[in-house]
PDB file of C-alpha atoms in Angstrom:
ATOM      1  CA  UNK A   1      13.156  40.549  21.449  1.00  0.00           C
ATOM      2  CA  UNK A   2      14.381  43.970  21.634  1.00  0.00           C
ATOM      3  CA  UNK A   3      14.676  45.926  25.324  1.00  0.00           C
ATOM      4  CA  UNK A   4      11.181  45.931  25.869  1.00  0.00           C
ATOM      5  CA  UNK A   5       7.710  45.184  23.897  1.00  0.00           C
ATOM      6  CA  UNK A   6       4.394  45.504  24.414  1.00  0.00           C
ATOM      7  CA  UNK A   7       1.080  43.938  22.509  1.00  0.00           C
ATOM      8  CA  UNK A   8      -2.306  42.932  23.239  1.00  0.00           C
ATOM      9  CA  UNK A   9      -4.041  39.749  22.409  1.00  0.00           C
ATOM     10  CA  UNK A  10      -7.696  39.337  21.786  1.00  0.00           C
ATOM     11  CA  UNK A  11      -9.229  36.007  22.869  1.00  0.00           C
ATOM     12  CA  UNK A  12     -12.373  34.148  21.636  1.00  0.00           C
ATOM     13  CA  UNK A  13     -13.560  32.339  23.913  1.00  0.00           C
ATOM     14  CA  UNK A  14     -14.741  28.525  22.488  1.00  0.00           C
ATOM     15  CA  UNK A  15     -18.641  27.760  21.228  1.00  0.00           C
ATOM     16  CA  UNK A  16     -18.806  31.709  22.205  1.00  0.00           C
ATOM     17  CA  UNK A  17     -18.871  35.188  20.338  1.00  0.00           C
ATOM     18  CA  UNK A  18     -17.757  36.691  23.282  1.00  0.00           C
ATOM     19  CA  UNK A  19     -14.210  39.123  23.135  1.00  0.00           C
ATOM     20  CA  UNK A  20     -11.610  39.661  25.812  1.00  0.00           C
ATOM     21  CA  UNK A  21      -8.896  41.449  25.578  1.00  0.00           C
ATOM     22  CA  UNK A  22      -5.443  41.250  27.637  1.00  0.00           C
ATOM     23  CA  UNK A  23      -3.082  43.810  27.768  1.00  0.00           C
ATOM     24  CA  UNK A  24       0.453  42.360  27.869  1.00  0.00           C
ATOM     25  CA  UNK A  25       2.607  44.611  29.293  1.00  0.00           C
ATOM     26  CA  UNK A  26       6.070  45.884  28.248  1.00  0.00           C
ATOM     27  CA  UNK A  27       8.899  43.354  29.745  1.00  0.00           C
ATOM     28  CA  UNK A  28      12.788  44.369  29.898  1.00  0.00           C
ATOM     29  CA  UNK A  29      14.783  41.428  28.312  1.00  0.00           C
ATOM     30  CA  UNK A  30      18.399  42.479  27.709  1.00  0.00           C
ATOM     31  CA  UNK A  31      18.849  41.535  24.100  1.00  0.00           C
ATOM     32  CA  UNK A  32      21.846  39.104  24.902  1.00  0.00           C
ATOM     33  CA  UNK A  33      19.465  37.061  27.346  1.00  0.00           C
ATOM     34  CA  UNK A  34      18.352  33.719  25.784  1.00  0.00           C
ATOM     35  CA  UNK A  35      14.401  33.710  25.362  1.00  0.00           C
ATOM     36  CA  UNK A  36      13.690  30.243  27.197  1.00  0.00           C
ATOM     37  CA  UNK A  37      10.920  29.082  29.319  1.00  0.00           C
ATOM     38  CA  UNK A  38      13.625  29.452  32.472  1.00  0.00           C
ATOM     39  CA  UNK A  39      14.205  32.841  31.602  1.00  0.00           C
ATOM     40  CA  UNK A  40      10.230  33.727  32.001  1.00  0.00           C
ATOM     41  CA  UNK A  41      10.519  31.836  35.310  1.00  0.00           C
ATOM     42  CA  UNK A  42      13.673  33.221  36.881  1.00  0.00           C
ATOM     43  CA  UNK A  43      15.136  35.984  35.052  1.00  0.00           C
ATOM     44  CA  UNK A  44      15.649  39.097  37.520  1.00  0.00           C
ATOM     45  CA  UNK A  45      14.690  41.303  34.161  1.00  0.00           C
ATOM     46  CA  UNK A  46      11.577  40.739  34.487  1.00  0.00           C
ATOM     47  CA  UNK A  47       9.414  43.918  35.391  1.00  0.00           C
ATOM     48  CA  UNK A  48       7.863  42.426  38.806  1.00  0.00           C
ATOM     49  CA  UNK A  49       4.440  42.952  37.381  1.00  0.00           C
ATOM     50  CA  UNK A  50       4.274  40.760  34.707  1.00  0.00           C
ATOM     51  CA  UNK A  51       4.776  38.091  37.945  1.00  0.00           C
ATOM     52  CA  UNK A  52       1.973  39.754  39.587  1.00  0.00           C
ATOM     53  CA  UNK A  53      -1.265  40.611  37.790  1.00  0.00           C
ATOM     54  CA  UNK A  54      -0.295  39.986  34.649  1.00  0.00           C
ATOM     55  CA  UNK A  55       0.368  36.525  35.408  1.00  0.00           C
ATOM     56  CA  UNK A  56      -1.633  35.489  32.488  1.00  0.00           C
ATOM     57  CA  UNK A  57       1.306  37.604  30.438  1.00  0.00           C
ATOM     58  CA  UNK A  58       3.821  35.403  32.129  1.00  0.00           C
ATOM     59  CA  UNK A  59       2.086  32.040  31.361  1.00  0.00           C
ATOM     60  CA  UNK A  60       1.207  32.793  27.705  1.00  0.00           C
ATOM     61  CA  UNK A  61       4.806  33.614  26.333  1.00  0.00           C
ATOM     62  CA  UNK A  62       6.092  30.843  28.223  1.00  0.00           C
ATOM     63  CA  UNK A  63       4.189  28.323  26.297  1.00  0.00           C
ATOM     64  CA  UNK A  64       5.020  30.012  23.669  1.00  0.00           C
ATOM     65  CA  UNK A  65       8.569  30.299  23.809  1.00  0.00           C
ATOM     66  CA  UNK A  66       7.897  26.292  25.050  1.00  0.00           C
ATOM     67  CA  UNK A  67       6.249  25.801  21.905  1.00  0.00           C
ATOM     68  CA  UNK A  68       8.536  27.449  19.625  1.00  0.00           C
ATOM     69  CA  UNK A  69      11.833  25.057  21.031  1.00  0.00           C
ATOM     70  CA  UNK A  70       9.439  22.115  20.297  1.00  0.00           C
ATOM     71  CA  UNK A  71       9.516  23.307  16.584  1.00  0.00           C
ATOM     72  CA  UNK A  72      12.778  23.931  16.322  1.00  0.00           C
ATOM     73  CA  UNK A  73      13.511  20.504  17.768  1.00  0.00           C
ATOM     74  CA  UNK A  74      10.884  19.099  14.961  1.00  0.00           C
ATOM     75  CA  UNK A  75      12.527  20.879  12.452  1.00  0.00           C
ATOM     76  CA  UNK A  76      16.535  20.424  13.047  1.00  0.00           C
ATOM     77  CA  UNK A  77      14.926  16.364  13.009  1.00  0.00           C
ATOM     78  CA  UNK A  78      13.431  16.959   9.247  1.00  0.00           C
ATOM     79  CA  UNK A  79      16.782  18.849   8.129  1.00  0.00           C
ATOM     80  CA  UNK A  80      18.981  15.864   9.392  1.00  0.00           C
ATOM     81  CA  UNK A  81      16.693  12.942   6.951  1.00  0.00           C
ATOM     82  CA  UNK A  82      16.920  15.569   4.522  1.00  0.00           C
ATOM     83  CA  UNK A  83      20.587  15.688   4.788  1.00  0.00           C
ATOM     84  CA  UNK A  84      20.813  11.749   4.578  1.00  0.00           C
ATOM     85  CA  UNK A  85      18.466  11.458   1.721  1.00  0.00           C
ATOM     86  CA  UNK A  86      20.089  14.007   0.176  1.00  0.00           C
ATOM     87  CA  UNK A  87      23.627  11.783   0.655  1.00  0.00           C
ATOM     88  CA  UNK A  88      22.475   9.364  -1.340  1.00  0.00           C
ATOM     89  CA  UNK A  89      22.346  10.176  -4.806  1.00  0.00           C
ATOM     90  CA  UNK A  90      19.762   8.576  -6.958  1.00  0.00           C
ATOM     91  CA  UNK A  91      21.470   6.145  -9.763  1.00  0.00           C
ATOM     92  CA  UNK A  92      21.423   7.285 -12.942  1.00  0.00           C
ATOM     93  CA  UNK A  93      18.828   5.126 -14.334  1.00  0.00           C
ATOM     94  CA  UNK A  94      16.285   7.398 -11.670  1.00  0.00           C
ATOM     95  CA  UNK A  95      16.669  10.088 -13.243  1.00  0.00           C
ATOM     96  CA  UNK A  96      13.985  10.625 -15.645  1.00  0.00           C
ATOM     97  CA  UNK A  97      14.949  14.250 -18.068  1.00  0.00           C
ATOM     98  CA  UNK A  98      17.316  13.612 -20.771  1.00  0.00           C
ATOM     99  CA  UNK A  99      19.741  16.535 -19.180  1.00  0.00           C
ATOM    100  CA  UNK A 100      20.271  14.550 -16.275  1.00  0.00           C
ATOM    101  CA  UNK A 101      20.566  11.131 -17.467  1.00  0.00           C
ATOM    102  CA  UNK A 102      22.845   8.692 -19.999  1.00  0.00           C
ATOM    103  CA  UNK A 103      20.310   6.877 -22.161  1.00  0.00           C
ATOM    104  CA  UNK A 104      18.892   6.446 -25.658  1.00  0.00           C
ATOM    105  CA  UNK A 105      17.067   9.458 -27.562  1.00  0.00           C
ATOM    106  CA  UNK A 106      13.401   9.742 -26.152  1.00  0.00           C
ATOM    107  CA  UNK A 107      10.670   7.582 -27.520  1.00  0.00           C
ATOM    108  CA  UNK A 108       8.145   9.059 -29.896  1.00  0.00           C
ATOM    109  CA  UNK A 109       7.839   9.669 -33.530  1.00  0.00           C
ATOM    110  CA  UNK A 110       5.514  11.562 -36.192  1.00  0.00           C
ATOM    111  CA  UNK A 111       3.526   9.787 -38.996  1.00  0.00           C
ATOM    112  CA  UNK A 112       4.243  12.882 -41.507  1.00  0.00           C
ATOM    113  CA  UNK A 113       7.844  13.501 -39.807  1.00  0.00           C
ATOM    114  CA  UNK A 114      11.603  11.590 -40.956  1.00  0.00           C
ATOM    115  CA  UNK A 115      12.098   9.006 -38.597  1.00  0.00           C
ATOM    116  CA  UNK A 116      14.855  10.150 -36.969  1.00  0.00           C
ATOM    117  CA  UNK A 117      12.660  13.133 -36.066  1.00  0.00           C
ATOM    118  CA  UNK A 118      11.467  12.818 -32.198  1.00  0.00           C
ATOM    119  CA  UNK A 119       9.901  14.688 -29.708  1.00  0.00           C
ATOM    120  CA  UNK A 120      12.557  17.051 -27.454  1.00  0.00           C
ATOM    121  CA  UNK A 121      15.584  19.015 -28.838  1.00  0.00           C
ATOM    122  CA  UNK A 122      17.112  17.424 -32.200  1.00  0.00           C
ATOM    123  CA  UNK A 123      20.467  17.334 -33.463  1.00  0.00           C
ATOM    124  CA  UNK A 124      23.005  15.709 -35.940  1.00  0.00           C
ATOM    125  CA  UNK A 125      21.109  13.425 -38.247  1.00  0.00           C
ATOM    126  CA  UNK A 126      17.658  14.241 -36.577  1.00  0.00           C
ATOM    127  CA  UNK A 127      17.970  17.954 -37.333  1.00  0.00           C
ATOM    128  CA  UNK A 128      19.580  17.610 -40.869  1.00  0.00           C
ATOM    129  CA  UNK A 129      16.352  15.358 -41.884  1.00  0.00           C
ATOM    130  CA  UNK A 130      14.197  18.028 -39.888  1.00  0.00           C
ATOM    131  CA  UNK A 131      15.691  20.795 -41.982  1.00  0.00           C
ATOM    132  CA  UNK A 132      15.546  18.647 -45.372  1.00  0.00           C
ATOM    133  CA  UNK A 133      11.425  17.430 -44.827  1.00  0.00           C
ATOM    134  CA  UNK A 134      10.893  21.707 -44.433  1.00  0.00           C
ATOM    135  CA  UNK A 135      12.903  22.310 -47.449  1.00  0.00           C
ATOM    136  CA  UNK A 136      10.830  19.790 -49.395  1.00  0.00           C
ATOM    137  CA  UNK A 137       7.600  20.180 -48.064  1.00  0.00           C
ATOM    138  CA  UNK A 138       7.865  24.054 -48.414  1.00  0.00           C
ATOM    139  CA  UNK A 139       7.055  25.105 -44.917  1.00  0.00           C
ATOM    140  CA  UNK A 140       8.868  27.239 -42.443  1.00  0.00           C
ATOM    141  CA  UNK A 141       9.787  26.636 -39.081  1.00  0.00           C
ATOM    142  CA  UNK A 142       9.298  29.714 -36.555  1.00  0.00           C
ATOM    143  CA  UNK A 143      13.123  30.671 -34.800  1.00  0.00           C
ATOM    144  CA  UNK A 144      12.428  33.000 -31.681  1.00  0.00           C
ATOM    145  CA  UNK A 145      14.667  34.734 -29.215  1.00  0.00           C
ATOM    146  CA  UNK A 146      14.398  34.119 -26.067  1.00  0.00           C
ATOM    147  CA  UNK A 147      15.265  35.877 -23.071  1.00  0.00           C
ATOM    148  CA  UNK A 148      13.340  34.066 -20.161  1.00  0.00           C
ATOM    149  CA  UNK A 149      12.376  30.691 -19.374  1.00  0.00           C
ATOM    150  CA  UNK A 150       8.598  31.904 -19.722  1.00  0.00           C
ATOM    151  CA  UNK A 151       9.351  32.931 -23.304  1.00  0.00           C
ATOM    152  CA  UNK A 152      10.670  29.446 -24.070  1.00  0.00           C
ATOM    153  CA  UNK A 153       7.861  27.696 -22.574  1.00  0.00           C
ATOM    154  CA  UNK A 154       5.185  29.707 -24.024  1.00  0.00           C
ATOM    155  CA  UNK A 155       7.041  29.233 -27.531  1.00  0.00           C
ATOM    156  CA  UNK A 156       7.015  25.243 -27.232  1.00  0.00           C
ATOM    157  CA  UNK A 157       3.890  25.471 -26.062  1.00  0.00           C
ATOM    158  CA  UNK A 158       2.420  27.172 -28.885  1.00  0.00           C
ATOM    159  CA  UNK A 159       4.259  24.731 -31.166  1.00  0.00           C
ATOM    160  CA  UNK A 160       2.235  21.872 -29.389  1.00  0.00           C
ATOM    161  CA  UNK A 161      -1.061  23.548 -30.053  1.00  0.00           C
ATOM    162  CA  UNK A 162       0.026  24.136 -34.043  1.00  0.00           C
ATOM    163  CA  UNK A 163       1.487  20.681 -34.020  1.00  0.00           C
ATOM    164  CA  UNK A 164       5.169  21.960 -35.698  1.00  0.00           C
ATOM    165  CA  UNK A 165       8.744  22.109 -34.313  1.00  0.00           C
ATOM    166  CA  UNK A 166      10.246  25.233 -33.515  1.00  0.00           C
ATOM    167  CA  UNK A 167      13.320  26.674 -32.832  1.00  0.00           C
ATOM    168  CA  UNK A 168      14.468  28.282 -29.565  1.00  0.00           C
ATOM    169  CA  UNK A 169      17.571  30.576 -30.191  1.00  0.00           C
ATOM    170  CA  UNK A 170      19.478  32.817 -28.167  1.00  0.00           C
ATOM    171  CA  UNK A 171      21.685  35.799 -28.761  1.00  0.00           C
ATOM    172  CA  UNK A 172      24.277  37.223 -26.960  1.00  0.00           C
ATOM    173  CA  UNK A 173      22.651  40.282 -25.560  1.00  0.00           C
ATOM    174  CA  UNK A 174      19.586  38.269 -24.829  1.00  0.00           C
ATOM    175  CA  UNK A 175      21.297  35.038 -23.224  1.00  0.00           C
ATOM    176  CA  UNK A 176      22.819  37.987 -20.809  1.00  0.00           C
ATOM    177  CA  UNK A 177      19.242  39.441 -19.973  1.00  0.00           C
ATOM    178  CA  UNK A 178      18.634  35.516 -19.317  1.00  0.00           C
ATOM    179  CA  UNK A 179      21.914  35.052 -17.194  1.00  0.00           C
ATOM    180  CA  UNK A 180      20.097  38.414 -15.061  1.00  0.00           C
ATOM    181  CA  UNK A 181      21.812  41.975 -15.511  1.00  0.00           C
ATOM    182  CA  UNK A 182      23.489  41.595 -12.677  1.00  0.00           C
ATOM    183  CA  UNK A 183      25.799  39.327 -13.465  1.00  0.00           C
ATOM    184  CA  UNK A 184      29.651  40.334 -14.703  1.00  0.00           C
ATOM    185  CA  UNK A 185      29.524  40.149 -18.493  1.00  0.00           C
ATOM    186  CA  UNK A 186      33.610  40.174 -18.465  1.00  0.00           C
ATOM    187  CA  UNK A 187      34.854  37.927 -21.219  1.00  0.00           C
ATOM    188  CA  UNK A 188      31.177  37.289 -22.213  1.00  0.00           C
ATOM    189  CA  UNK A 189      30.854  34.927 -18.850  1.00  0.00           C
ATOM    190  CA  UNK A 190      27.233  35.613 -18.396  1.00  0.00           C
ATOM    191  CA  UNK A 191      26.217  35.709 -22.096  1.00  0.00           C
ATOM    192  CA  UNK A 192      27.729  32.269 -21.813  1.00  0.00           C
ATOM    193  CA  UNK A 193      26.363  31.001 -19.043  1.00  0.00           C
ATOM    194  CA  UNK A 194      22.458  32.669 -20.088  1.00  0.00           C
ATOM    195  CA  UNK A 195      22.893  30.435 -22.753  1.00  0.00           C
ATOM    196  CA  UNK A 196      23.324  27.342 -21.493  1.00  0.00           C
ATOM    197  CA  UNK A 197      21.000  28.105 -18.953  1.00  0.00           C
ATOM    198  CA  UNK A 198      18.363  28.443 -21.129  1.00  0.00           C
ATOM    199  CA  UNK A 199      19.543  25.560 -23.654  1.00  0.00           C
ATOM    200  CA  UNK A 200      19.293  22.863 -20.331  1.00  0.00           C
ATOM    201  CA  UNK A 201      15.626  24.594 -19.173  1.00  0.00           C
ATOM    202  CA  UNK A 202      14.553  23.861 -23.154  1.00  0.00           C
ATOM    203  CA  UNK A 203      16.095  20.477 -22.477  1.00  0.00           C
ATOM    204  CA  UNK A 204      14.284  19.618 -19.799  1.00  0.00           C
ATOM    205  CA  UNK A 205      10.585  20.304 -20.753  1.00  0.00           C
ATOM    206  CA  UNK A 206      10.963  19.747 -24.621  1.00  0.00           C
ATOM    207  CA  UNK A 207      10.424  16.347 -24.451  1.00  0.00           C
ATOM    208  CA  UNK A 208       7.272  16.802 -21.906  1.00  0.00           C
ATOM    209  CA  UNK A 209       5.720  19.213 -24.407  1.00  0.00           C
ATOM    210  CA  UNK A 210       6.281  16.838 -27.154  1.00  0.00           C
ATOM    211  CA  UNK A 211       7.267  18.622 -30.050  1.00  0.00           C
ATOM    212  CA  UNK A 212      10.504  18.791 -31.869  1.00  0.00           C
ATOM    213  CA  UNK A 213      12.900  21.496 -30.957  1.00  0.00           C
ATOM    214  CA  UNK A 214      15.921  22.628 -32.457  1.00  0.00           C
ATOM    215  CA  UNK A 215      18.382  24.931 -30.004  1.00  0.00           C
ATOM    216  CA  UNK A 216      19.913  27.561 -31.990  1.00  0.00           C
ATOM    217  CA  UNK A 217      21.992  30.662 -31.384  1.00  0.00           C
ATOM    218  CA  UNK A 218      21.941  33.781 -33.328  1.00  0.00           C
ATOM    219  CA  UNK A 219      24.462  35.981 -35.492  1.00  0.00           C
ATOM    220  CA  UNK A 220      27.703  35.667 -33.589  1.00  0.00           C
ATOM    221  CA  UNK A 221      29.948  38.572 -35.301  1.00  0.00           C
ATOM    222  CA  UNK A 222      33.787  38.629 -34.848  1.00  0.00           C
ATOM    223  CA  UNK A 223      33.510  40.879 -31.728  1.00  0.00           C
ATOM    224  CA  UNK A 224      31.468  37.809 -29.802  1.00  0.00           C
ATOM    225  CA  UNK A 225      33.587  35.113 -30.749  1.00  0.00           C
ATOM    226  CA  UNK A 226      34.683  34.351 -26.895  1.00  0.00           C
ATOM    227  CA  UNK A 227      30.468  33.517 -26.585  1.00  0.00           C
ATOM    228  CA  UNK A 228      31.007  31.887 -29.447  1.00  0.00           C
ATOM    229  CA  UNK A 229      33.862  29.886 -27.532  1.00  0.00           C
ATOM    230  CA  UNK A 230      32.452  29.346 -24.926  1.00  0.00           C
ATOM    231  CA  UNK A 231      29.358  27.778 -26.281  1.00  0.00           C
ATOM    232  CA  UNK A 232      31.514  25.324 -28.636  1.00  0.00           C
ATOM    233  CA  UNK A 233      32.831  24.184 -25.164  1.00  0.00           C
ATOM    234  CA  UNK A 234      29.817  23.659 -23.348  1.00  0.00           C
ATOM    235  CA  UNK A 235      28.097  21.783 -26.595  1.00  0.00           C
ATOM    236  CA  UNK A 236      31.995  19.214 -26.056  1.00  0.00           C
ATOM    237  CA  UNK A 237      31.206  19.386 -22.387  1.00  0.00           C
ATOM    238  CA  UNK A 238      27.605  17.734 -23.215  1.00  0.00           C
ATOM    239  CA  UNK A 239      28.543  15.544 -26.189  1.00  0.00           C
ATOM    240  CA  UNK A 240      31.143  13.683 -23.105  1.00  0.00           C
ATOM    241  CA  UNK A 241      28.372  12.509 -21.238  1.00  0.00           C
ATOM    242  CA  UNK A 242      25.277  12.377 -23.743  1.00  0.00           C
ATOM    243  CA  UNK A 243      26.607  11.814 -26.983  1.00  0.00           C
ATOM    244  CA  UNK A 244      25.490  14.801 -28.450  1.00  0.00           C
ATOM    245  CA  UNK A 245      26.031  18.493 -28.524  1.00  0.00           C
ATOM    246  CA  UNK A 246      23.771  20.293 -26.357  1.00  0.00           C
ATOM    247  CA  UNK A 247      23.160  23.368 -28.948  1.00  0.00           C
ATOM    248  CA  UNK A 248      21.207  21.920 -32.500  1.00  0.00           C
ATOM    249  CA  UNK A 249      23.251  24.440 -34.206  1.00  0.00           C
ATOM    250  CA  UNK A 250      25.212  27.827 -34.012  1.00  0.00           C
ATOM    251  CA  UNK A 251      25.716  30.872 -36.232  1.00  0.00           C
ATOM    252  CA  UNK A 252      28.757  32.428 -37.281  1.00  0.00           C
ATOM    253  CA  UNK A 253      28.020  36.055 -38.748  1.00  0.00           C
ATOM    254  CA  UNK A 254      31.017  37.378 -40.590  1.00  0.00           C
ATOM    255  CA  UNK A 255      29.494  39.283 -43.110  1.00  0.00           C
ATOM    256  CA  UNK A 256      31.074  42.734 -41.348  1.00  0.00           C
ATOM    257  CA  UNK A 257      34.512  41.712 -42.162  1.00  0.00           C
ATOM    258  CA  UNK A 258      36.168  41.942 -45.470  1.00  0.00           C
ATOM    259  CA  UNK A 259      35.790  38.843 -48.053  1.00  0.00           C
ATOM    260  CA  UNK A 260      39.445  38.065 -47.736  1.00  0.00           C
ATOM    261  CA  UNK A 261      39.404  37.531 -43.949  1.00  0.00           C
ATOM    262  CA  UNK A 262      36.121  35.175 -44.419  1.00  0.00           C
ATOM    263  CA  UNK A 263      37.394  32.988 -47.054  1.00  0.00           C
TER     264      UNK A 263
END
């Protein structure tokens, strides 16, 4: 409450279509006062007519305020489970998306695909085949940049309705837009971290869509090689604890600098 406030409260009275309408009148709380049922009762600050004929006044925000300490009670009770749940962390084996979890590549394979080829984001072996059975087969796969996690679901999901993989790619301006503008860009640390953002979202619904993805990132020129860095050590970071990379595959652009310095 502030100093004082005033309302009024329309009533509808039950298996009626009658109206009534109470006037609650201003009350002078000083704002350091606790608002508790005792206060209503007791507290001296109380303009003397809301004890008189506004009684009604009285009795309705004191159920109220009685109310509202029997929620808060309620809820401070569903915050402390959800504390204790939460300090229990689920084994491993619980966990069911492949960026949260230490187990085998998912299950699932495609009649007119390599073997090694499953459903979710492919790399190594699985995305040299994938690469190869294009080549061979003379088709093209789709790369798109992506800036948003929409973007990257409405890509794999239109590779679900065509039935082909696709490749989700990011580049450094627009794995910043991902990150959010807002962010420092110093030393490339939200290029960096739009990236992997969006490589772990792809991650984690790749697999659900059911298509083949490969996780790419775009020209990287001299001037970005600290993205480029940082990348590298996110894909080591990944490979520690899932046994492969979490990027399919980068690219280096050096074409700006002289032949010399690229060979």
């Amino acid at each position: 409450f502030g100093s004082s406030f005033g309302c009024s409260i329309v009533v509808r009275r039950r298996h009626s279509n009658a109206m009534e309408a109470f006037t609650v009148a201003p009350l002078s709380v000083q704002p350091a006062t606790p608002v508790t049922p005792a206060v209503f009762q007791a507290s001296p600050n109380i303009a003397p007519q809301a004890a008189g004929s506004h009684g009604f006044t009285q009795t309705l925000l004191g159920a109220a305020t009685a109310a509202a300490a029997a929620r808060g009670v309620t809820r401070a009770q569903r915050q402390k489970r959800r504390a204790t749940r939460l300090a229990q962390p689920a084994s491993l084996d619980e966990k069911r998306f492949p960026v949260l979890s230490r187990r085998d590549p998912p299950v699932g394979s495609f009649p007119k695909m390599p073997d090694s080829v499953h459903p979710g984001v492919v790399s190594g072996q699985a995305l040299v085949d994938l690469l190869n059975h294009a080549k061979e087969n003379g088709y093209a796969i789709p790369a798109v940049n992506c800036v948003s996690s929409s973007s990257i679901n409405a890509c794999i999901e239109a590779a679900r309705k065509m039935d082909a993989p696709i490749m989700i790619q990011f580049s450094a301006g627009g794995a910043q837009f991902y990150a959010g503008k807002g962010l420092d860009n110093s030393e490339f640390h939200a290029a960096i971290a739009g990236a992997v953002s969006g490589a772990y979202h792809a991650r984690a619904v790749a697999e659900q869509y059911g298509v083949p993805v490969i996780l790419h990132t775009d020209h990287c020129a001299k001037k970005l090689l600290p993205w480029f860095d940082g990348l590298l050590e996110a894909d080591e970071r990944y490979f520690e604890r899932h046994g492969e990379p979490l990027f399919s595959s980068h690219m280096l652009d050096l074409s700006e600098e002289p032949l010399e310095e690229n060979i």
